[in-house]
Short mmCIF file of C-alpha atoms in Angstrom, two decimals:
data_model
loop_
_atom_site.label_atom_id
_atom_site.label_comp_id
_atom_site.label_asym_id
_atom_site.label_seq_id
_atom_site.Cartn_x
_atom_site.Cartn_y
_atom_site.Cartn_z
CA MET E 1 140.94 193.58 121.75
CA THR E 2 140.05 193.94 118.06
CA ALA E 3 138.23 191.68 115.65
CA ARG E 4 136.22 191.65 112.43
CA VAL E 5 132.47 191.93 113.08
CA LEU E 6 129.82 191.30 110.44
CA VAL E 7 126.66 193.35 111.12
CA VAL E 8 123.55 192.17 109.27
CA ASP E 9 120.27 194.13 109.29
CA ASP E 10 117.85 195.21 106.56
CA ILE E 11 117.36 198.63 108.21
CA LEU E 12 120.22 200.98 107.35
CA ALA E 13 119.84 203.04 110.55
CA ASN E 14 120.34 199.94 112.70
CA VAL E 15 123.42 198.95 110.70
CA ARG E 16 124.96 202.42 110.98
CA LEU E 17 124.27 202.59 114.74
CA LEU E 18 125.99 199.27 115.47
CA GLU E 19 128.79 200.10 113.06
CA ALA E 20 129.49 203.38 114.85
CA LYS E 21 129.47 201.79 118.31
CA LEU E 22 131.80 198.96 117.29
CA ALA E 23 134.16 201.20 115.30
CA ALA E 24 134.51 203.46 118.35
CA GLU E 25 135.88 200.41 120.21
CA TYR E 26 138.32 199.74 117.33
CA PHE E 27 136.52 196.75 115.84
CA GLU E 28 136.68 196.25 112.08
CA VAL E 29 133.09 196.26 110.85
CA VAL E 30 131.69 194.59 107.72
CA THR E 31 128.01 195.09 106.88
CA ALA E 32 125.28 193.32 104.93
CA MET E 33 121.65 194.32 104.33
CA ASN E 34 120.05 190.92 103.67
CA GLY E 35 120.54 187.19 104.24
CA ALA E 36 122.07 186.37 100.84
CA ASP E 37 124.67 189.15 101.17
CA ALA E 38 125.39 188.02 104.72
CA LEU E 39 126.21 184.45 103.62
CA GLU E 40 128.43 185.80 100.85
CA ALA E 41 130.19 188.16 103.30
CA VAL E 42 130.85 185.30 105.71
CA GLN E 43 132.64 183.39 102.95
CA ARG E 44 134.48 186.44 101.63
CA THR E 45 135.60 188.19 104.83
CA SER E 46 135.86 185.35 107.41
CA PRO E 47 134.47 187.44 110.29
CA ASP E 48 135.29 186.71 113.92
CA ILE E 49 131.65 187.20 114.92
CA VAL E 50 128.28 187.84 113.24
CA LEU E 51 125.58 190.16 114.63
CA LEU E 52 122.45 189.01 112.86
CA ASP E 53 118.98 190.55 112.85
CA VAL E 54 116.20 187.96 113.01
CA MET E 55 113.54 189.70 110.92
CA MET E 56 114.74 190.21 107.33
CA PRO E 57 113.01 189.77 103.97
CA GLY E 58 113.98 186.77 101.86
CA ILE E 59 116.38 184.64 103.90
CA ASP E 60 115.69 185.55 107.52
CA GLY E 61 118.26 185.63 110.29
CA VAL E 62 117.37 182.21 111.67
CA GLU E 63 117.98 180.56 108.30
CA VAL E 64 121.23 182.47 107.81
CA CYS E 65 122.39 181.25 111.23
CA ARG E 66 121.39 177.68 110.39
CA ARG E 67 123.41 177.76 107.14
CA ILE E 68 126.46 179.23 108.87
CA LYS E 69 126.36 176.53 111.54
CA GLN E 70 125.77 173.69 109.05
CA ASN E 71 128.85 174.61 107.00
CA PRO E 72 131.99 172.92 108.46
CA ALA E 73 134.10 175.85 107.23
CA THR E 74 132.07 178.45 109.15
CA GLN E 75 130.34 176.61 112.01
CA HIS E 76 132.91 177.80 114.56
CA ILE E 77 132.10 181.49 113.87
CA PRO E 78 129.97 182.87 116.76
CA VAL E 79 126.54 184.18 115.78
CA VAL E 80 124.61 186.66 117.94
CA MET E 81 120.93 187.00 117.08
CA VAL E 82 119.40 190.46 117.54
CA THR E 83 115.75 190.16 118.55
CA ALA E 84 112.95 192.43 119.73
CA LEU E 85 111.85 192.32 123.36
CA ASP E 86 108.36 191.13 122.35
CA GLN E 87 109.65 188.18 120.30
CA PRO E 88 110.74 185.50 122.82
CA GLU E 89 109.91 182.76 120.31
CA ASP E 90 112.72 184.08 118.08
CA ARG E 91 115.24 183.18 120.80
CA VAL E 92 114.04 179.59 120.80
CA ARG E 93 114.21 179.42 117.00
CA GLY E 94 117.67 180.99 117.02
CA LEU E 95 118.89 178.57 119.67
CA GLU E 96 117.64 175.63 117.63
CA ALA E 97 119.48 177.04 114.60
CA GLY E 98 122.74 177.14 116.57
CA ALA E 99 122.92 180.78 117.69
CA ASP E 100 125.61 181.43 120.28
CA ASP E 101 123.96 184.38 121.98
CA PHE E 102 121.19 186.98 121.85
CA LEU E 103 120.86 190.74 122.05
CA THR E 104 117.56 192.56 122.44
CA LYS E 105 116.56 195.80 120.75
CA PRO E 106 117.31 198.53 121.58
CA VAL E 107 120.85 197.16 121.99
CA ASN E 108 122.45 198.11 125.30
CA ASP E 109 126.13 199.11 125.02
CA VAL E 110 127.23 197.00 128.01
CA ALA E 111 125.45 193.94 126.64
CA LEU E 112 126.81 194.55 123.14
CA PHE E 113 130.46 194.76 124.13
CA CYS E 114 130.14 191.97 126.69
CA ARG E 115 128.73 189.56 124.12
CA VAL E 116 131.11 190.58 121.34
CA LYS E 117 134.30 190.55 123.44
CA GLY E 118 133.39 187.32 125.21
CA LEU E 119 132.63 185.47 121.99
CA VAL E 120 135.70 186.86 120.25
CA ARG E 121 137.89 185.61 123.10
CA LEU E 122 136.25 182.21 122.79
CA LYS E 123 136.75 182.12 119.03
CA MET E 124 140.43 183.01 119.41
CA LEU E 125 140.82 180.08 121.81
CA ILE E 126 138.98 177.74 119.46
CA ASP E 127 141.01 178.96 116.47
CA GLU E 128 144.22 178.22 118.36
CA LEU E 129 143.03 174.76 119.39
CA ARG E 130 141.84 174.01 115.85
CA ALA E 131 145.19 175.10 114.45
CA ARG E 132 147.01 172.77 116.84
CA THR E 133 144.83 169.80 115.97
CA GLY E 134 145.03 170.55 112.25
CA ALA E 135 141.29 169.95 111.97
CA ASP E 136 138.07 170.13 113.91
CA PRO E 137 137.75 166.46 114.97
CA LEU E 138 134.11 166.53 116.01
CA GLY E 139 132.70 169.82 114.76
CA LEU E 140 130.28 172.01 116.64
CA ALA E 141 127.30 169.88 115.60
CA ALA E 142 128.87 166.81 117.23
CA ALA E 143 129.61 168.80 120.37
CA GLU E 144 126.00 169.91 120.48
CA SER E 145 124.86 166.30 120.06
CA ALA E 146 127.11 165.28 122.95
CA ALA E 147 125.55 168.04 125.05
CA ASP E 148 122.08 166.74 124.20
CA LEU E 149 122.96 163.13 125.00
CA ALA E 150 124.31 163.86 128.49
CA ALA E 151 122.47 166.11 130.92
CA GLY E 152 124.41 169.26 131.71
CA ARG E 153 125.56 169.73 135.30
CA VAL E 154 124.93 173.18 136.76
CA LEU E 155 126.21 174.45 140.12
CA VAL E 156 124.15 177.31 141.57
CA LEU E 157 125.82 179.40 144.29
CA ASP E 158 123.19 181.54 146.02
CA ASN E 159 122.28 182.05 149.68
CA ARG E 160 118.98 183.76 148.85
CA LEU E 161 117.11 180.48 148.95
CA THR E 162 113.79 181.60 147.48
CA ALA E 163 115.49 182.95 144.33
CA ALA E 164 117.85 179.97 144.18
CA GLU E 165 115.01 177.47 144.38
CA ARG E 166 113.24 179.27 141.55
CA ILE E 167 116.36 178.98 139.38
CA ARG E 168 116.63 175.29 140.21
CA GLY E 169 112.96 174.79 139.36
CA LEU E 170 113.44 176.39 135.94
CA LEU E 171 116.53 174.30 135.13
CA GLU E 172 116.07 170.88 136.70
CA ALA E 173 113.73 169.56 133.99
CA LYS E 174 116.70 169.59 131.60
CA TYR E 175 119.82 169.83 133.78
CA GLU E 176 121.31 168.24 136.87
CA VAL E 177 121.35 171.14 139.36
CA THR E 178 123.37 171.35 142.57
CA LEU E 179 122.53 174.22 144.93
CA VAL E 180 125.12 175.52 147.44
CA THR E 181 125.04 178.56 149.70
CA GLU E 182 128.76 179.11 150.46
CA PRO E 183 131.96 179.22 148.35
CA GLN E 184 133.58 176.37 150.28
CA GLN E 185 130.60 174.17 149.48
CA ALA E 186 131.13 175.00 145.79
CA PHE E 187 134.73 173.78 145.86
CA GLU E 188 133.72 170.69 147.83
CA ALA E 189 131.00 169.99 145.26
CA PHE E 190 133.60 170.14 142.48
CA GLY E 191 135.79 167.73 144.38
CA ALA E 192 132.91 165.30 144.86
CA ALA E 193 131.52 165.62 141.32
CA GLN E 194 133.30 163.23 139.01
CA GLY E 195 133.98 165.20 135.85
CA GLY E 196 133.04 168.50 137.48
CA PHE E 197 130.30 170.87 136.30
CA ASP E 198 129.47 172.42 132.94
CA LEU E 199 128.40 175.77 134.36
CA ILE E 200 128.55 177.78 137.61
CA MET E 201 125.80 180.30 138.33
CA VAL E 202 126.64 182.92 140.97
CA ASN E 203 124.27 185.47 142.45
CA LEU E 204 126.37 188.65 142.58
CA ASP E 205 124.09 190.04 145.32
CA LEU E 206 124.80 187.43 147.99
CA GLU E 207 123.88 188.12 151.61
CA GLY E 208 126.98 188.76 153.72
CA MET E 209 129.44 187.83 150.95
CA ASP E 210 131.26 189.55 148.10
CA GLY E 211 130.05 187.92 144.89
CA LEU E 212 132.90 189.46 142.87
CA ARG E 213 135.52 187.97 145.19
CA ILE E 214 133.87 184.57 144.85
CA CYS E 215 134.01 184.82 141.05
CA SER E 216 137.69 185.80 141.31
CA GLN E 217 138.39 182.76 143.49
CA LEU E 218 136.59 180.45 141.06
CA LYS E 219 138.67 181.80 138.18
CA SER E 220 141.95 181.45 140.09
CA VAL E 221 141.59 177.82 141.23
CA GLU E 222 142.72 175.10 138.82
CA THR E 223 139.69 172.85 139.31
CA THR E 224 137.17 175.59 138.43
CA ARG E 225 139.18 177.92 136.17
CA GLN E 226 137.93 176.53 132.86
CA THR E 227 134.29 176.21 133.95
CA PRO E 228 132.10 179.02 132.59
CA ILE E 229 130.50 181.39 135.11
CA LEU E 230 127.10 183.02 134.61
CA ILE E 231 126.27 185.75 137.12
CA LEU E 232 122.89 187.14 138.20
CA VAL E 233 122.87 190.93 138.64
CA GLU E 234 120.46 193.73 139.45
CA PRO E 235 119.47 196.10 136.59
CA ASP E 236 121.40 199.11 137.98
CA ASP E 237 124.55 197.25 139.08
CA HIS E 238 126.61 198.26 136.02
CA GLN E 239 129.90 198.87 137.82
CA ARG E 240 130.13 195.42 139.40
CA LEU E 241 128.91 193.83 136.18
CA LEU E 242 131.76 195.42 134.22
CA ARG E 243 134.30 194.36 136.87
CA ALA E 244 132.98 190.80 136.74
CA LEU E 245 133.31 190.70 132.95
CA ASP E 246 136.85 192.09 133.17
CA MET E 247 137.90 189.28 135.53
CA GLY E 248 136.67 186.61 133.11
CA VAL E 249 133.02 185.95 133.97
CA ASN E 250 131.49 184.46 130.84
CA ASP E 251 127.90 185.71 130.84
CA TYR E 252 125.24 187.45 132.90
CA LEU E 253 121.49 187.65 133.45
CA ILE E 254 119.72 190.78 134.68
CA ARG E 255 116.85 190.44 137.13
CA PRO E 256 113.95 189.82 136.79
CA ILE E 257 115.02 186.66 135.03
CA ASP E 258 113.20 185.63 131.88
CA LYS E 259 112.80 181.86 131.66
CA GLN E 260 113.52 181.66 127.92
CA GLU E 261 116.64 183.79 128.24
CA LEU E 262 117.85 181.74 131.21
CA LEU E 263 117.46 178.47 129.30
CA ALA E 264 119.06 179.94 126.17
CA ARG E 265 122.12 181.29 127.98
CA VAL E 266 122.63 178.14 130.06
CA ALA E 267 122.40 175.96 126.94
CA THR E 268 124.84 178.22 125.08
CA GLN E 269 127.44 178.18 127.86
CA ILE E 270 127.25 174.41 128.28
CA ARG E 271 127.56 173.85 124.54
CA ARG E 272 130.60 176.12 124.30
CA HIS E 273 132.22 174.55 127.35
CA ARG E 274 131.87 171.01 126.04
CA TYR E 275 133.10 172.01 122.60
CA THR E 276 136.24 173.73 123.91
CA GLU E 277 136.90 170.89 126.36
CA GLN E 278 136.71 168.39 123.50
CA LEU E 279 139.18 170.47 121.51
CA ARG E 280 141.50 170.68 124.54
CA LEU E 281 141.39 166.91 124.94
CA THR E 282 142.18 166.47 121.25
CA VAL E 283 145.14 168.85 121.50
CA ARG E 284 146.40 167.04 124.59
CA ALA E 285 146.04 163.67 122.87
CA SER E 286 147.87 164.88 119.77
CA MET E 287 150.68 166.28 121.93
CA GLU E 288 150.95 162.97 123.78
CA MET E 289 151.03 161.08 120.50
CA ALA E 290 153.95 163.24 119.36
CA VAL E 291 156.08 162.29 122.37
CA THR E 292 154.95 158.76 123.27
CA ASP E 293 155.41 155.34 121.74
CA ALA E 294 152.04 154.15 120.47
CA LEU E 295 152.60 150.48 121.35
CA THR E 296 153.93 150.72 124.91
CA GLY E 297 152.80 154.15 126.12
CA LEU E 298 156.36 155.02 127.16
CA TYR E 299 158.05 158.17 125.86
CA ASN E 300 159.68 157.94 122.42
CA ARG E 301 163.24 158.66 121.30
CA ARG E 302 162.44 162.23 120.17
CA TYR E 303 161.16 163.12 123.62
CA LEU E 304 164.13 161.39 125.28
CA GLU E 305 166.66 163.42 123.32
CA THR E 306 164.97 166.76 123.98
CA GLN E 307 164.42 166.11 127.68
CA LEU E 308 167.85 164.61 128.27
CA VAL E 309 169.52 167.85 127.19
CA GLN E 310 167.56 169.76 129.84
CA LEU E 311 168.12 167.12 132.51
CA ILE E 312 171.88 167.17 131.93
CA GLU E 313 171.92 170.97 132.23
CA GLN E 314 169.85 170.86 135.43
CA SER E 315 172.09 168.19 136.96
CA ALA E 316 175.20 170.19 136.15
CA ASP E 317 173.72 173.42 137.54
CA ARG E 318 172.55 171.79 140.78
CA GLY E 319 175.58 169.58 141.26
CA LYS E 320 173.47 166.43 141.37
CA GLY E 321 173.99 163.11 139.68
CA LEU E 322 172.20 161.70 136.64
CA SER E 323 172.32 158.15 135.39
CA LEU E 324 170.99 156.29 132.37
CA ILE E 325 170.06 152.66 131.76
CA SER E 326 170.09 151.19 128.25
CA LEU E 327 168.05 147.95 127.97
CA ASP E 328 167.67 145.39 125.20
CA ILE E 329 165.43 142.29 125.28
CA ASP E 330 167.49 139.14 124.74
CA PHE E 331 166.79 137.01 121.64
CA PHE E 332 163.73 139.07 120.78
CA LYS E 333 163.90 138.14 117.10
CA SER E 334 163.27 134.51 117.99
CA VAL E 335 160.10 135.55 119.86
CA ASN E 336 158.70 137.13 116.69
CA ASP E 337 159.88 134.24 114.50
CA THR E 338 158.45 131.55 116.79
CA TYR E 339 155.27 133.10 118.16
CA GLY E 340 154.48 135.85 115.66
CA HIS E 341 154.58 139.64 115.78
CA ASP E 342 151.37 139.91 117.82
CA ALA E 343 153.04 137.93 120.59
CA GLY E 344 156.14 140.08 120.23
CA ASP E 345 154.04 143.21 120.68
CA ARG E 346 152.49 141.78 123.85
CA VAL E 347 155.97 141.06 125.20
CA LEU E 348 157.07 144.65 124.49
CA GLN E 349 153.99 146.00 126.23
CA GLU E 350 154.54 143.78 129.26
CA VAL E 351 158.25 144.71 129.44
CA ALA E 352 157.26 148.38 129.35
CA GLY E 353 154.80 147.81 132.20
CA ARG E 354 157.42 146.06 134.32
CA ILE E 355 159.94 148.84 133.68
CA ARG E 356 157.33 151.43 134.67
CA GLY E 357 156.68 149.53 137.91
CA CYS E 358 160.37 149.68 138.87
CA VAL E 359 161.07 153.40 138.48
CA ARG E 360 160.04 156.60 140.26
CA SER E 361 157.50 159.06 138.90
CA GLY E 362 160.29 161.54 138.14
CA ASP E 363 162.31 159.03 136.11
CA LEU E 364 162.06 158.97 132.33
CA ALA E 365 161.24 155.57 130.78
CA CYS E 366 161.40 155.44 126.96
CA ARG E 367 161.17 152.95 124.13
CA THR E 368 163.79 154.04 121.61
CA GLY E 369 163.00 151.50 118.90
CA GLY E 370 162.37 147.77 118.36
CA GLU E 371 163.19 145.92 121.58
CA GLU E 372 165.38 148.76 122.94
CA PHE E 373 164.51 150.86 126.00
CA VAL E 374 166.20 153.67 127.90
CA VAL E 375 165.54 154.81 131.48
CA VAL E 376 166.88 158.16 132.71
CA LEU E 377 167.33 158.53 136.48
CA PRO E 378 167.70 162.20 137.54
CA GLY E 379 169.57 162.64 140.81
CA ALA E 380 170.85 159.04 140.86
CA ASP E 381 174.56 158.11 141.06
CA MET E 382 176.01 154.93 139.54
CA PRO E 383 175.43 152.58 142.53
CA VAL E 384 171.77 153.61 142.75
CA ALA E 385 171.34 153.22 139.00
CA GLU E 386 172.85 149.73 139.11
CA LYS E 387 170.35 148.75 141.84
CA VAL E 388 167.47 150.09 139.73
CA GLY E 389 168.81 148.21 136.71
CA GLU E 390 168.99 144.99 138.72
CA ARG E 391 165.43 145.54 139.94
CA ILE E 392 164.26 145.93 136.33
CA ARG E 393 166.21 142.84 135.24
CA LYS E 394 164.65 140.71 137.96
CA ALA E 395 161.16 142.06 137.20
CA ILE E 396 161.52 140.97 133.56
CA ALA E 397 163.20 137.60 134.11
CA GLY E 398 161.42 136.60 137.32
CA LYS E 399 157.93 136.03 135.95
CA PRO E 400 156.85 134.25 132.73
CA PHE E 401 155.15 136.24 129.97
CA MET E 402 151.72 134.82 129.22
CA LEU E 403 151.02 134.54 125.48
CA GLY E 404 147.74 132.67 125.85
CA PRO E 405 145.72 130.52 128.28
CA ALA E 406 148.20 127.65 128.02
CA SER E 407 151.25 129.38 126.56
CA HIS E 408 153.95 131.28 128.40
CA LEU E 409 157.48 132.44 127.71
CA THR E 410 160.52 133.34 129.80
CA VAL E 411 162.06 136.62 128.71
CA THR E 412 165.33 138.20 129.85
CA ALA E 413 167.05 141.50 129.16
CA SER E 414 170.58 142.89 129.13
CA LEU E 415 171.23 146.30 130.65
CA GLY E 416 174.04 148.83 130.49
CA VAL E 417 174.36 151.72 132.96
CA SER E 418 176.17 155.04 132.56
CA ASN E 419 176.21 158.25 134.56
CA LEU E 420 177.00 161.91 134.07
CA ALA E 421 180.77 162.08 134.14
CA ALA E 422 181.29 165.86 133.93
CA ALA E 423 179.41 169.11 133.43
CA GLU E 424 180.40 169.18 129.76
CA ASP E 425 179.07 165.67 129.14
CA THR E 426 176.71 165.42 126.15
CA VAL E 427 173.61 163.39 125.39
CA GLU E 428 175.48 161.44 122.72
CA GLU E 429 178.33 160.50 125.06
CA LEU E 430 176.01 159.46 127.88
CA LEU E 431 174.00 157.22 125.55
CA LYS E 432 177.11 155.84 123.86
CA ARG E 433 178.66 154.75 127.18
CA ALA E 434 175.43 153.03 128.24
CA ASP E 435 175.25 151.23 124.87
CA ARG E 436 178.84 150.02 125.20
CA ALA E 437 178.02 148.62 128.64
CA LEU E 438 174.93 146.96 127.16
CA TYR E 439 177.01 145.28 124.45
CA ARG E 440 179.37 144.00 127.16
CA ALA E 441 176.37 142.51 128.97
CA LYS E 442 175.42 140.71 125.74
CA ARG E 443 178.93 139.39 125.24
CA GLU E 444 179.24 138.22 128.84
CA GLY E 445 176.15 136.02 128.65
CA ARG E 446 173.08 138.30 128.66
CA ASN E 447 170.49 138.70 131.43
CA ARG E 448 172.75 140.93 133.47
CA VAL E 449 173.45 144.57 134.40
CA VAL E 450 176.86 145.99 133.45
CA PRO E 451 178.11 149.47 134.47
CA ALA E 452 179.98 151.62 131.95
CA ALA E 453 183.73 151.75 132.26
CA ALA E 454 184.98 154.79 134.21
#
């Protein structure tokens, strides 16, 4: 992994030391000797992470961090504050300014590369999500506000009860803490917790259990994979610490645990988790918007055409049938003309709901435009497709559409059905045959299902 790191310190020896360590690990290093130069370097070089000394003349590190995090163009850049061991108040000030993490002087190599690599991985993820959304919809400040408004949920896995109770006592004033003593209880807690947890804390030195294996299991299961893990380790347990970081553990605390550091790291992990989850939700929503019809929630024509190509290929390869229903609401123009477009929209939404209630989860229901719908039935031959079409027709015609407390309307639909005729059949031909059958249904009196001619 490589990235651009901005190192900021007013003491040249400190700058050169960090620069040498990072360069040896193939990081690109940019340096600054004061707060003003640091802010200019952030704008000029767009670093992937900033290592920022707290104590500097002029603009100190806390103010530099605050300005970076207040700027929408730079607020997503991780900032690690470098503090002295005898300055715990600086951690609180840095946290309030938006710092993502802390390092203490003298900087330990394991801690340095853990923090830098972990935050760089996170930034790469955020950059990808931001690129997909085209913008940062909430911004880090909004994510932090959301974290403040709702109490974070922390799951502590530790069978050394005295230590676990101490952790819970330090956290429960601000967070909702669940304490479990076995891995299975952790997974059960996730299943019972609506919305899951914001952080999992695991004691790596569990009695009678392999803490590393538990972390591996948590990272391999879908329900817990995206939840950050913070491990508790002994001071001399470097080998297992490095293995844990390699498998994706997000952060660690070395015993004896400092209360301020515990609170700072828990708050940081929860803030990051909620921010990335919000970005993931935004990406998912934007992807759904690209393939679904906004009015009815069914898939749109673009999605139909792309998926139908694959479904035809799969049906041909597996030797299974595939059928398609083309549906058009009868006399829909008169609904809009008589009752208005709002009523017409409600009819379209209700038709979509009734179609959805008549098909299987693996079927593809789409609104292709106006009052036109298409349903794709993988694995279905023509007789089955005709039965499904008749079920849809009855669902639409059999119950009035309510337009108001005292106003209702009977709606019918005409349907045409086609099926995959040969392996070389195309999307266009399959749709065209269903449309021809639909037009026949219109000509023959509407409110009926007509199969395509063989």
